[in-house]
mmCIF file of C-alpha atoms and ligand atoms in Angstrom:
data_model
loop_
_atom_site.group_PDB
_atom_site.id
_atom_site.type_symbol
_atom_site.label_atom_id
_atom_site.label_comp_id
_atom_site.label_asym_id
_atom_site.label_seq_id
_atom_site.Cartn_x
_atom_site.Cartn_y
_atom_site.Cartn_z
ATOM 1 C CA UNK A 1 84.328 234.963 27.817
ATOM 2 C CA UNK A 2 85.469 233.098 30.941
ATOM 3 C CA UNK A 3 85.813 235.296 34.128
ATOM 4 C CA UNK A 4 88.810 235.161 36.161
ATOM 5 C CA UNK A 5 89.148 236.324 39.853
ATOM 6 C CA UNK A 6 92.186 236.592 41.754
ATOM 7 C CA UNK A 7 92.044 236.414 45.496
ATOM 8 C CA UNK A 8 95.057 238.846 46.162
ATOM 9 C CA UNK A 9 95.043 238.158 49.940
ATOM 10 C CA UNK A 10 95.351 234.322 49.498
ATOM 11 C CA UNK A 11 98.194 234.601 46.958
ATOM 12 C CA UNK A 12 101.812 234.013 48.047
ATOM 13 C CA UNK A 13 103.400 236.115 45.278
ATOM 14 C CA UNK A 14 104.755 235.749 41.642
ATOM 15 C CA UNK A 15 108.337 236.217 42.823
ATOM 16 C CA UNK A 16 108.637 232.897 44.667
ATOM 17 C CA UNK A 17 105.555 231.058 43.472
ATOM 18 C CA UNK A 18 104.371 232.504 39.899
ATOM 19 C CA UNK A 19 102.991 229.152 38.970
ATOM 20 C CA UNK A 20 100.181 231.016 37.215
ATOM 21 C CA UNK A 21 102.493 232.976 34.990
ATOM 22 C CA UNK A 22 104.106 229.707 33.914
ATOM 23 C CA UNK A 23 101.015 227.492 33.524
ATOM 24 C CA UNK A 24 98.720 229.851 31.523
ATOM 25 C CA UNK A 25 99.043 228.786 27.876
ATOM 26 C CA UNK A 26 98.259 232.429 26.907
ATOM 27 C CA UNK A 27 100.487 233.849 29.468
ATOM 28 C CA UNK A 28 97.892 236.180 30.909
ATOM 29 C CA UNK A 29 99.431 236.839 34.349
ATOM 30 C CA UNK A 30 102.121 239.085 35.314
ATOM 31 C CA UNK A 31 103.418 240.661 38.393
ATOM 32 C CA UNK A 32 101.201 243.519 39.785
ATOM 33 C CA UNK A 33 102.881 246.504 41.717
ATOM 34 C CA UNK A 34 100.885 246.355 44.899
ATOM 35 C CA UNK A 35 101.765 244.067 47.727
ATOM 36 C CA UNK A 36 99.054 242.145 49.612
ATOM 37 C CA UNK A 37 98.720 242.397 53.341
ATOM 38 C CA UNK A 38 101.265 239.649 53.910
ATOM 39 C CA UNK A 39 103.777 241.411 51.743
ATOM 40 C CA UNK A 40 103.471 239.252 48.652
ATOM 41 C CA UNK A 41 103.028 240.675 45.069
ATOM 42 C CA UNK A 42 99.977 238.799 43.589
ATOM 43 C CA UNK A 43 99.629 238.608 39.942
ATOM 44 C CA UNK A 44 97.598 240.893 37.545
ATOM 45 C CA UNK A 45 95.460 239.445 34.982
ATOM 46 C CA UNK A 46 95.894 240.985 31.535
ATOM 47 C CA UNK A 47 93.916 238.515 29.612
ATOM 48 C CA UNK A 48 90.322 239.203 28.810
ATOM 49 C CA UNK A 49 89.910 238.072 25.155
ATOM 50 C CA UNK A 50 92.509 235.568 24.948
ATOM 51 C CA UNK A 51 91.440 233.449 27.743
ATOM 52 C CA UNK A 52 90.554 229.914 26.612
ATOM 53 C CA UNK A 53 88.948 229.010 30.039
ATOM 54 C CA UNK A 54 91.266 226.098 30.168
ATOM 55 C CA UNK A 55 91.437 226.334 34.038
ATOM 56 C CA UNK A 56 94.892 225.552 34.549
ATOM 57 C CA UNK A 57 95.509 228.814 36.666
ATOM 58 C CA UNK A 58 92.890 227.736 39.044
ATOM 59 C CA UNK A 59 93.860 223.947 39.082
ATOM 60 C CA UNK A 60 97.582 224.668 39.687
ATOM 61 C CA UNK A 61 97.363 227.613 41.987
ATOM 62 C CA UNK A 62 98.676 226.119 45.313
ATOM 63 C CA UNK A 63 96.965 228.647 47.401
ATOM 64 C CA UNK A 64 93.255 228.542 46.020
ATOM 65 C CA UNK A 65 93.759 232.288 44.879
ATOM 66 C CA UNK A 66 92.278 231.962 41.330
ATOM 67 C CA UNK A 67 88.828 231.109 40.244
ATOM 68 C CA UNK A 68 87.872 230.531 36.443
ATOM 69 C CA UNK A 69 84.080 230.681 35.757
ATOM 70 C CA UNK A 70 82.943 229.847 32.434
ATOM 71 C CA UNK A 71 80.284 231.458 30.149
ATOM 72 C CA UNK A 72 79.340 234.612 32.188
ATOM 73 C CA UNK A 73 78.489 236.626 29.047
ATOM 74 C CA UNK A 74 80.443 239.691 28.261
ATOM 75 C CA UNK A 75 81.080 240.944 31.753
ATOM 76 C CA UNK A 76 84.692 242.127 32.009
ATOM 77 C CA UNK A 77 86.962 239.928 34.280
ATOM 78 C CA UNK A 78 87.688 241.777 37.502
ATOM 79 C CA UNK A 79 90.986 241.561 39.521
ATOM 80 C CA UNK A 80 89.424 240.302 42.580
ATOM 81 C CA UNK A 81 89.827 243.208 44.755
ATOM 82 C CA UNK A 82 86.313 243.712 45.523
ATOM 83 C CA UNK A 83 85.661 240.007 45.874
ATOM 84 C CA UNK A 84 88.037 239.105 48.538
ATOM 85 C CA UNK A 85 86.945 236.012 50.211
ATOM 86 C CA UNK A 86 86.624 236.192 54.114
ATOM 87 C CA UNK B 1 77.965 241.729 40.345
ATOM 88 C CA UNK B 2 78.065 238.231 41.719
ATOM 89 C CA UNK B 3 80.760 237.421 44.134
ATOM 90 C CA UNK B 4 83.050 234.719 42.855
ATOM 91 C CA UNK B 5 83.958 231.825 45.348
ATOM 92 C CA UNK B 6 86.466 229.192 44.883
ATOM 93 C CA UNK B 7 84.465 226.144 43.764
ATOM 94 C CA UNK B 8 86.333 223.977 46.541
ATOM 95 C CA UNK B 9 85.920 226.615 49.152
ATOM 96 C CA UNK B 10 82.778 224.659 50.474
ATOM 97 C CA UNK B 11 85.088 221.893 51.569
ATOM 98 C CA UNK B 12 87.541 223.939 53.758
ATOM 99 C CA UNK B 13 87.294 225.438 57.153
ATOM 100 C CA UNK B 14 85.923 228.943 56.658
ATOM 101 C CA UNK B 15 88.226 230.492 59.369
ATOM 102 C CA UNK B 16 91.263 229.257 57.214
ATOM 103 C CA UNK B 17 92.119 231.926 54.825
ATOM 104 C CA UNK B 18 95.715 231.055 54.062
ATOM 105 C CA UNK B 19 97.436 227.642 53.524
ATOM 106 C CA UNK B 20 100.135 226.654 55.705
ATOM 107 C CA UNK B 21 102.786 226.081 53.068
ATOM 108 C CA UNK B 22 105.558 228.172 51.545
ATOM 109 C CA UNK B 23 105.205 230.100 48.341
ATOM 110 C CA UNK B 24 104.951 227.737 45.359
ATOM 111 C CA UNK B 25 104.820 224.504 47.342
ATOM 112 C CA UNK B 26 103.294 221.549 45.590
ATOM 113 C CA UNK B 27 101.321 220.648 48.611
ATOM 114 C CA UNK B 28 98.567 223.116 47.734
ATOM 115 C CA UNK B 29 98.295 221.549 44.205
ATOM 116 C CA UNK B 30 97.806 218.079 45.613
ATOM 117 C CA UNK B 31 95.447 219.422 48.325
ATOM 118 C CA UNK B 32 93.163 220.842 45.509
ATOM 119 C CA UNK B 33 93.370 217.659 43.455
ATOM 120 C CA UNK B 34 92.087 215.526 46.350
ATOM 121 C CA UNK B 35 89.139 217.896 46.925
ATOM 122 C CA UNK B 36 88.317 217.962 43.159
ATOM 123 C CA UNK B 37 88.207 214.282 43.184
ATOM 124 C CA UNK B 38 85.693 214.394 46.111
ATOM 125 C CA UNK B 39 83.675 217.115 44.445
ATOM 126 C CA UNK B 40 83.577 215.169 41.077
ATOM 127 C CA UNK B 41 82.487 211.957 42.795
ATOM 128 C CA UNK B 42 79.659 214.175 44.631
ATOM 129 C CA UNK B 43 80.700 212.646 48.058
ATOM 130 C CA UNK B 44 80.074 214.350 51.267
ATOM 131 C CA UNK B 45 83.082 215.401 53.514
ATOM 132 C CA UNK B 46 81.322 213.572 56.293
ATOM 133 C CA UNK B 47 81.705 210.295 54.364
ATOM 134 C CA UNK B 48 85.333 210.617 55.194
ATOM 135 C CA UNK B 49 87.749 210.370 57.971
ATOM 136 C CA UNK B 50 91.330 211.918 57.120
ATOM 137 C CA UNK B 51 94.378 210.776 58.961
ATOM 138 C CA UNK B 52 97.642 212.476 58.666
ATOM 139 C CA UNK B 53 101.200 212.214 60.479
ATOM 140 C CA UNK B 54 103.815 214.879 60.881
ATOM 141 C CA UNK B 55 105.503 217.026 58.334
ATOM 142 C CA UNK B 56 104.486 219.787 56.066
ATOM 143 C CA UNK B 57 102.371 217.425 53.828
ATOM 144 C CA UNK B 58 100.375 216.212 56.878
ATOM 145 C CA UNK B 59 98.936 219.773 57.261
ATOM 146 C CA UNK B 60 96.718 219.318 54.304
ATOM 147 C CA UNK B 61 93.607 217.857 56.300
ATOM 148 C CA UNK B 62 94.135 219.717 59.408
ATOM 149 C CA UNK B 63 93.580 222.494 59.528
ATOM 150 C CA UNK B 64 92.255 222.862 56.092
ATOM 151 C CA UNK B 65 89.570 220.217 55.263
ATOM 152 C CA UNK B 66 86.195 220.893 57.013
ATOM 153 C CA UNK B 67 85.385 217.343 58.440
ATOM 154 C CA UNK B 68 86.815 214.899 60.957
ATOM 155 C CA UNK B 69 90.524 214.721 60.895
ATOM 156 C CA UNK B 70 93.074 212.856 62.939
ATOM 157 C CA UNK B 71 96.390 214.333 63.065
ATOM 158 C CA UNK B 72 98.632 211.584 64.492
ATOM 159 C CA UNK B 73 102.152 210.962 65.657
ATOM 160 C CA UNK B 74 105.115 210.881 63.222
ATOM 161 C CA UNK B 75 105.167 207.726 61.031
ATOM 162 C CA UNK B 76 102.014 206.349 62.441
ATOM 163 C CA UNK B 77 98.926 207.593 60.345
ATOM 164 C CA UNK B 78 98.424 204.246 58.609
ATOM 165 C CA UNK B 79 98.387 202.423 61.927
ATOM 166 C CA UNK B 80 95.823 204.799 63.275
ATOM 167 C CA UNK B 81 93.795 204.794 59.982
ATOM 168 C CA UNK B 82 93.701 200.882 60.059
ATOM 169 C CA UNK B 83 92.021 200.993 63.409
ATOM 170 C CA UNK B 84 89.538 203.710 62.133
ATOM 171 C CA UNK B 85 88.627 201.521 59.057
ATOM 172 C CA UNK B 86 88.218 198.326 61.134
ATOM 173 C CA UNK B 87 86.020 200.192 63.552
ATOM 174 C CA UNK B 88 83.949 202.322 61.052
ATOM 175 C CA UNK B 89 84.084 200.122 57.910
ATOM 176 C CA UNK B 90 81.526 202.319 56.194
ATOM 177 C CA UNK B 91 83.740 205.402 56.148
ATOM 178 C CA UNK B 92 86.231 206.299 53.393
ATOM 179 C CA UNK B 93 89.528 206.552 55.362
ATOM 180 C CA UNK B 94 92.054 208.616 53.593
ATOM 181 C CA UNK B 95 95.721 208.998 54.883
ATOM 182 C CA UNK B 96 97.408 212.134 53.579
ATOM 183 C CA UNK B 97 101.059 212.590 54.562
ATOM 184 C CA UNK B 98 104.894 212.978 53.471
ATOM 185 C CA UNK B 99 107.515 210.732 52.218
ATOM 186 C CA UNK B 100 109.414 210.872 55.488
ATOM 187 C CA UNK B 101 106.406 210.110 57.376
ATOM 188 C CA UNK B 102 104.938 207.256 55.473
ATOM 189 C CA UNK B 103 108.024 205.756 53.837
ATOM 190 C CA UNK B 104 110.810 206.490 56.208
ATOM 191 C CA UNK B 105 109.855 206.167 59.893
ATOM 192 C CA UNK B 106 106.480 204.774 58.774
ATOM 193 C CA UNK B 107 107.642 202.609 56.182
ATOM 194 C CA UNK B 108 106.768 199.057 57.763
ATOM 195 C CA UNK B 109 103.216 200.360 58.342
ATOM 196 C CA UNK B 110 102.951 201.146 54.448
ATOM 197 C CA UNK B 111 104.283 197.913 53.509
ATOM 198 C CA UNK B 112 102.038 195.909 55.711
ATOM 199 C CA UNK B 113 98.891 197.892 54.974
ATOM 200 C CA UNK B 114 99.320 197.126 51.382
ATOM 201 C CA UNK B 115 100.047 193.373 52.204
ATOM 202 C CA UNK B 116 96.856 193.077 54.209
ATOM 203 C CA UNK B 117 95.104 195.024 51.295
ATOM 204 C CA UNK B 118 92.926 196.996 53.764
ATOM 205 C CA UNK B 119 90.440 199.526 52.171
ATOM 206 C CA UNK B 120 92.444 202.747 52.711
ATOM 207 C CA UNK B 121 93.427 205.600 50.325
ATOM 208 C CA UNK B 122 96.846 206.790 51.068
ATOM 209 C CA UNK B 123 98.083 210.124 49.469
ATOM 210 C CA UNK B 124 101.776 210.026 49.873
ATOM 211 C CA UNK B 125 103.320 213.458 48.962
ATOM 212 C CA UNK B 126 106.879 212.688 47.962
ATOM 213 C CA UNK B 127 108.947 215.914 47.776
ATOM 214 C CA UNK B 128 112.226 213.822 48.350
ATOM 215 C CA UNK B 129 113.021 215.563 51.529
ATOM 216 C CA UNK B 130 112.316 216.113 55.219
ATOM 217 C CA UNK B 131 110.806 219.506 54.489
ATOM 218 C CA UNK B 132 109.256 220.573 57.765
ATOM 219 C CA UNK B 133 112.441 219.968 59.749
ATOM 220 C CA UNK B 134 114.743 221.860 57.478
ATOM 221 C CA UNK B 135 115.721 219.772 54.479
ATOM 222 C CA UNK B 136 117.400 216.802 55.647
ATOM 223 C CA UNK B 137 118.284 214.012 53.286
ATOM 224 C CA UNK B 138 115.414 211.302 53.186
ATOM 225 C CA UNK B 139 115.239 207.832 51.953
ATOM 226 C CA UNK B 140 113.512 209.122 48.886
ATOM 227 C CA UNK B 141 116.224 211.848 48.061
ATOM 228 C CA UNK B 142 117.339 211.239 44.571
ATOM 229 C CA UNK B 143 121.055 209.919 44.593
ATOM 230 C CA UNK B 144 123.668 212.551 44.282
ATOM 231 C CA UNK B 145 121.337 215.454 45.376
ATOM 232 C CA UNK B 146 122.875 218.115 47.525
ATOM 233 C CA UNK B 147 120.808 218.802 50.698
ATOM 234 C CA UNK B 148 121.580 220.610 53.831
ATOM 235 C CA UNK B 149 122.798 217.136 55.423
ATOM 236 C CA UNK B 150 124.543 215.902 52.157
ATOM 237 C CA UNK B 151 126.658 218.868 51.120
ATOM 238 C CA UNK B 152 128.732 216.497 48.790
ATOM 239 C CA UNK B 153 125.651 214.794 47.331
ATOM 240 C CA UNK B 154 123.777 211.785 48.765
ATOM 241 C CA UNK B 155 125.537 208.477 48.502
ATOM 242 C CA UNK B 156 122.545 206.244 49.107
ATOM 243 C CA UNK B 157 120.126 204.832 46.540
ATOM 244 C CA UNK B 158 116.650 206.130 46.801
ATOM 245 C CA UNK B 159 113.385 204.323 47.716
ATOM 246 C CA UNK B 160 111.164 203.686 44.653
ATOM 247 C CA UNK B 161 107.956 203.829 46.807
ATOM 248 C CA UNK B 162 105.005 202.838 44.179
ATOM 249 C CA UNK B 163 106.649 199.741 42.790
ATOM 250 C CA UNK B 164 107.366 198.658 46.417
ATOM 251 C CA UNK B 165 103.703 198.985 47.256
ATOM 252 C CA UNK B 166 102.658 197.063 44.210
ATOM 253 C CA UNK B 167 105.053 194.183 45.292
ATOM 254 C CA UNK B 168 103.674 194.337 48.851
ATOM 255 C CA UNK B 169 99.955 193.570 47.534
ATOM 256 C CA UNK B 170 98.145 196.964 46.917
ATOM 257 C CA UNK B 171 94.947 196.740 44.824
ATOM 258 C CA UNK B 172 95.687 200.189 43.243
ATOM 259 C CA UNK B 173 98.739 202.377 42.943
ATOM 260 C CA UNK B 174 99.473 205.318 40.802
ATOM 261 C CA UNK B 175 102.191 207.915 40.521
ATOM 262 C CA UNK B 176 101.823 211.469 39.377
ATOM 263 C CA UNK B 177 103.552 214.736 39.906
ATOM 264 C CA UNK B 178 102.268 218.266 40.606
ATOM 265 C CA UNK B 179 102.576 218.915 36.993
ATOM 266 C CA UNK B 180 99.910 216.457 36.275
ATOM 267 C CA UNK B 181 97.145 217.454 38.602
ATOM 268 C CA UNK B 182 94.226 216.327 36.271
ATOM 269 C CA UNK B 183 95.539 212.916 36.031
ATOM 270 C CA UNK B 184 96.183 212.877 39.662
ATOM 271 C CA UNK B 185 92.562 213.751 40.522
ATOM 272 C CA UNK B 186 91.519 210.919 38.111
ATOM 273 C CA UNK B 187 93.624 208.377 39.929
ATOM 274 C CA UNK B 188 92.397 209.744 43.369
ATOM 275 C CA UNK B 189 88.745 209.191 42.304
ATOM 276 C CA UNK B 190 89.675 205.605 41.312
ATOM 277 C CA UNK B 191 91.671 205.154 44.493
ATOM 278 C CA UNK B 192 88.631 206.225 46.740
ATOM 279 C CA UNK B 193 86.315 203.970 44.693
ATOM 280 C CA UNK B 194 88.709 200.849 44.888
ATOM 281 C CA UNK B 195 87.877 198.241 47.420
ATOM 282 C CA UNK B 196 91.497 197.522 48.731
ATOM 283 C CA UNK B 197 94.599 199.251 49.486
ATOM 284 C CA UNK B 198 95.151 202.304 47.309
ATOM 285 C CA UNK B 199 98.339 204.575 46.981
ATOM 286 C CA UNK B 200 98.647 207.682 45.128
ATOM 287 C CA UNK B 201 102.342 208.824 45.214
ATOM 288 C CA UNK B 202 102.323 212.409 44.349
ATOM 289 C CA UNK B 203 105.691 213.927 43.398
ATOM 290 C CA UNK B 204 105.420 217.509 44.833
ATOM 291 C CA UNK B 205 108.007 220.362 44.684
ATOM 292 C CA UNK B 206 109.421 221.755 47.819
ATOM 293 C CA UNK B 207 111.225 224.804 46.690
ATOM 294 C CA UNK B 208 112.367 226.121 49.883
ATOM 295 C CA UNK B 209 114.187 223.211 51.500
ATOM 296 C CA UNK B 210 114.977 221.057 48.305
ATOM 297 C CA UNK B 211 114.997 223.657 45.324
ATOM 298 C CA UNK B 212 117.125 226.265 47.137
ATOM 299 C CA UNK B 213 119.868 223.907 48.529
ATOM 300 C CA UNK B 214 120.099 221.787 45.505
ATOM 301 C CA UNK B 215 120.144 224.789 43.183
ATOM 302 C CA UNK B 216 117.317 223.079 41.161
ATOM 303 C CA UNK B 217 115.547 226.425 41.530
ATOM 304 C CA UNK B 218 112.063 227.868 42.422
ATOM 305 C CA UNK B 219 108.582 226.298 42.224
ATOM 306 C CA UNK B 220 108.404 227.055 38.354
ATOM 307 C CA UNK B 221 111.921 225.388 37.572
ATOM 308 C CA UNK B 222 110.729 222.393 39.617
ATOM 309 C CA UNK B 223 107.438 222.117 37.702
ATOM 310 C CA UNK B 224 109.452 222.335 34.430
ATOM 311 C CA UNK B 225 111.769 219.582 35.850
ATOM 312 C CA UNK B 226 108.684 217.333 36.517
ATOM 313 C CA UNK B 227 107.425 218.131 32.873
ATOM 314 C CA UNK B 228 110.795 217.159 31.153
ATOM 315 C CA UNK B 229 111.575 214.277 33.307
ATOM 316 C CA UNK B 230 108.396 212.274 33.598
ATOM 317 C CA UNK B 231 107.963 209.229 31.380
ATOM 318 C CA UNK B 232 104.655 207.263 31.146
ATOM 319 C CA UNK B 233 104.866 203.761 32.644
ATOM 320 C CA UNK B 234 103.911 202.091 29.286
ATOM 321 C CA UNK B 235 106.997 203.692 27.610
ATOM 322 C CA UNK B 236 109.162 203.076 30.735
ATOM 323 C CA UNK B 237 108.454 199.399 30.581
ATOM 324 C CA UNK B 238 110.442 199.266 27.169
ATOM 325 C CA UNK B 239 113.383 201.279 28.363
ATOM 326 C CA UNK B 240 116.634 200.245 29.764
ATOM 327 C CA UNK B 241 117.306 201.013 33.403
ATOM 328 C CA UNK B 242 120.103 203.345 32.605
ATOM 329 C CA UNK B 243 117.894 205.448 30.342
ATOM 330 C CA UNK B 244 115.503 205.859 33.327
ATOM 331 C CA UNK B 245 117.996 207.225 35.801
ATOM 332 C CA UNK B 246 116.803 210.630 36.940
ATOM 333 C CA UNK B 247 113.456 210.051 35.277
ATOM 334 C CA UNK B 248 109.997 209.760 37.158
ATOM 335 C CA UNK B 249 107.955 206.976 35.918
ATOM 336 C CA UNK B 250 104.310 208.127 36.080
ATOM 337 C CA UNK B 251 100.819 206.504 35.667
ATOM 338 C CA UNK B 252 98.836 203.521 36.907
ATOM 339 C CA UNK B 253 101.237 200.783 38.174
ATOM 340 C CA UNK B 254 98.290 198.412 39.409
ATOM 341 C CA UNK B 255 94.608 198.190 39.395
ATOM 342 C CA UNK B 256 93.248 194.809 40.527
ATOM 343 C CA UNK B 257 90.489 193.271 42.453
ATOM 344 C CA UNK B 258 91.259 191.018 45.593
ATOM 345 C CA UNK B 259 89.967 190.223 49.030
ATOM 346 C CA UNK B 260 89.991 193.075 51.220
ATOM 347 C CA UNK B 261 90.695 193.124 55.053
ATOM 348 C CA UNK B 262 87.718 195.197 56.578
ATOM 349 C CA UNK B 263 85.301 193.191 54.627
ATOM 350 C CA UNK B 264 86.637 189.881 55.625
ATOM 351 C CA UNK B 265 86.627 190.981 59.218
ATOM 352 C CA UNK B 266 82.939 192.039 58.938
ATOM 353 C CA UNK B 267 82.235 188.477 57.285
ATOM 354 C CA UNK B 268 83.876 186.763 60.077
ATOM 355 C CA UNK B 269 81.876 188.978 62.737
ATOM 356 C CA UNK B 270 78.777 188.053 60.924
ATOM 357 C CA UNK B 271 79.567 184.399 60.737
ATOM 358 C CA UNK B 272 80.453 184.469 64.602
ATOM 359 C CA UNK B 273 77.063 186.114 65.500
ATOM 360 C CA UNK B 274 75.162 183.462 63.557
ATOM 361 C CA UNK B 275 76.994 180.644 65.235
ATOM 362 C CA UNK B 276 76.082 182.047 68.829
HETATM 363 C C1 TPP C 301 109.118 210.534 66.355
HETATM 364 C C2 TPP C 301 109.609 211.857 65.677
HETATM 365 N N1 TPP C 301 110.867 211.925 65.053
HETATM 366 C C3 TPP C 301 111.330 212.916 64.444
HETATM 367 C C4 TPP C 301 110.431 214.015 64.292
HETATM 368 C C5 TPP C 301 110.915 215.215 63.500
HETATM 369 N N2 TPP C 301 110.263 215.291 62.204
HETATM 370 C C6 TPP C 301 109.207 216.148 62.027
HETATM 371 S S1 TPP C 301 108.580 216.171 60.395
HETATM 372 C C7 TPP C 301 109.826 215.256 59.943
HETATM 373 C C8 TPP C 301 109.985 214.783 58.682
HETATM 374 C C9 TPP C 301 108.784 214.880 57.781
HETATM 375 O O1 TPP C 301 109.254 214.511 56.434
HETATM 376 P P1 TPP C 301 107.941 214.312 55.369
HETATM 377 O O2 TPP C 301 106.959 213.309 56.063
HETATM 378 O O3 TPP C 301 108.697 213.962 54.160
HETATM 379 O O4 TPP C 301 107.104 215.637 55.441
HETATM 380 P P2 TPP C 301 107.421 216.985 54.421
HETATM 381 O O5 TPP C 301 107.591 218.082 55.606
HETATM 382 O O6 TPP C 301 108.520 216.816 53.639
HETATM 383 O O7 TPP C 301 106.194 217.148 53.803
HETATM 384 C C10 TPP C 301 110.706 214.836 61.186
HETATM 385 C C11 TPP C 301 111.758 213.863 60.905
HETATM 386 C C12 TPP C 301 109.154 214.108 64.967
HETATM 387 N N3 TPP C 301 108.121 214.877 64.995
HETATM 388 N N4 TPP C 301 108.931 212.816 65.758
HETATM 389 S S1 SF4 C 302 91.730 229.950 32.235
HETATM 390 FE FE1 SF4 C 302 93.649 229.195 30.919
HETATM 391 S S2 SF4 C 302 93.958 230.767 29.386
HETATM 392 FE FE2 SF4 C 302 92.448 231.541 30.854
HETATM 393 S S3 SF4 C 302 93.647 232.772 32.397
HETATM 394 FE FE3 SF4 C 302 93.652 230.639 33.273
HETATM 395 S S4 SF4 C 302 95.186 229.464 32.611
HETATM 396 FE FE4 SF4 C 302 95.068 231.323 31.120
HETATM 397 S S1 SF4 C 303 99.862 230.445 41.309
HETATM 398 FE FE1 SF4 C 303 98.307 231.321 42.890
HETATM 399 S S2 SF4 C 303 99.745 231.800 44.667
HETATM 400 FE FE2 SF4 C 303 101.142 231.542 42.854
HETATM 401 S S3 SF4 C 303 101.554 233.569 42.178
HETATM 402 FE FE3 SF4 C 303 99.760 232.767 41.008
HETATM 403 S S4 SF4 C 303 97.964 233.453 42.125
HETATM 404 FE FE4 SF4 C 303 99.726 233.661 43.555
HETATM 405 S S1 SF4 C 304 109.336 223.395 53.676
HETATM 406 FE FE1 SF4 C 304 109.036 222.614 51.462
HETATM 407 S S2 SF4 C 304 107.437 221.002 51.718
HETATM 408 FE FE2 SF4 C 304 107.430 222.397 53.542
HETATM 409 S S3 SF4 C 304 105.906 223.994 53.064
HETATM 410 FE FE3 SF4 C 304 107.895 224.910 52.544
HETATM 411 S S4 SF4 C 304 108.124 224.439 50.416
HETATM 412 FE FE4 SF4 C 304 106.412 223.079 51.143
HETATM 413 MG MG1 MG C 305 108.871 214.969 52.583
#
């Protein structure tokens, strides 16, 4: 199953951006409840099993805030909070 | 658990943790499409010199890209890039800038660089507006669009940049939108490898200055608009001009081989040295 990581601090919010919610063929992103430090609401990944690994979310995110890694076994996709870059 | 890192992060400056653009701006999609092309070609960032002008789009290489960048005056990046290429012919010289910068104030440089067929890769982000200065009408603004300086809709006809660059003599020219980032990356790879003037016109959404005032909507609405209004060039060639009104013709417009300026200059230099 592909592993999806969301870098919440890099995201500019599903309200005004939300490209990931539109571009995922399985609609696996939805608004989260908690703001990041800049006051934006990053998406929440609700996918797990349905993700096709198409990488759309990574390629279309204008803020380099989503990473898709293929074939990482059965490790559950995390929400990226522990994996914040920089 | 292993820490996940964005595969393109290795090409960006580590102290830049956020892009300079507004939420949902297409500039970030193009920025990634360029880095993915460099990554897939297995080039080193030090093989490149990036040159940009003034505008939101011009902020792609500096501060983001971790290599030599030249952030020049408004409209002049192609003039600077011409000098860089003639001085350092072994570098890949890439110009990244906006429609206002490269096709309005800098329009003559664009035309004549294509005419000279100098080996540059030009990524022209066309958001149809002067984004950075507040959304004024540009020569690229679609006719009839409401902007901050055209409250009754623009009266002028807009520039059709890619065909103009083809006519001027470019070796390679392609147009894609931010709804087509994979195709865009493929074309950027070709453009980098092309010996000659290569243009990628990247139609890009500016949700803040264009989408809001024109009432076209937010980033997602604008991407949907690109999706439904794009027509592949092969199909467009068989369509009547009226049917193409409001459409964006996408695809490769030209891909040819012809004599290139920086190589001609080097050949001449060699000949002169031998004659001395
Ligand atoms: C000589 C000069 N004239 C005008 C300006 C003001 N100015 C700054 S950016 C810009 C337009 C940029 O438009 P574009 O290249 O389309 O970039 P965008 O912000 O849309 O990406 C203008 C007119 C300037 N900086 N210098
Ligand atoms: S890889 Fe494709 S299917 Fe999986 S979350 Fe991203 S966009 Fe959705
Ligand atoms: S596409 Fe990227 S920046 Fe936009 S809402 Fe999704 S994660 Fe955030
Ligand atoms: S003003 Fe427009 S082009 Fe400039 S960063 Fe904002 S959305 Fe992008
Ligand atoms: Mg512009």
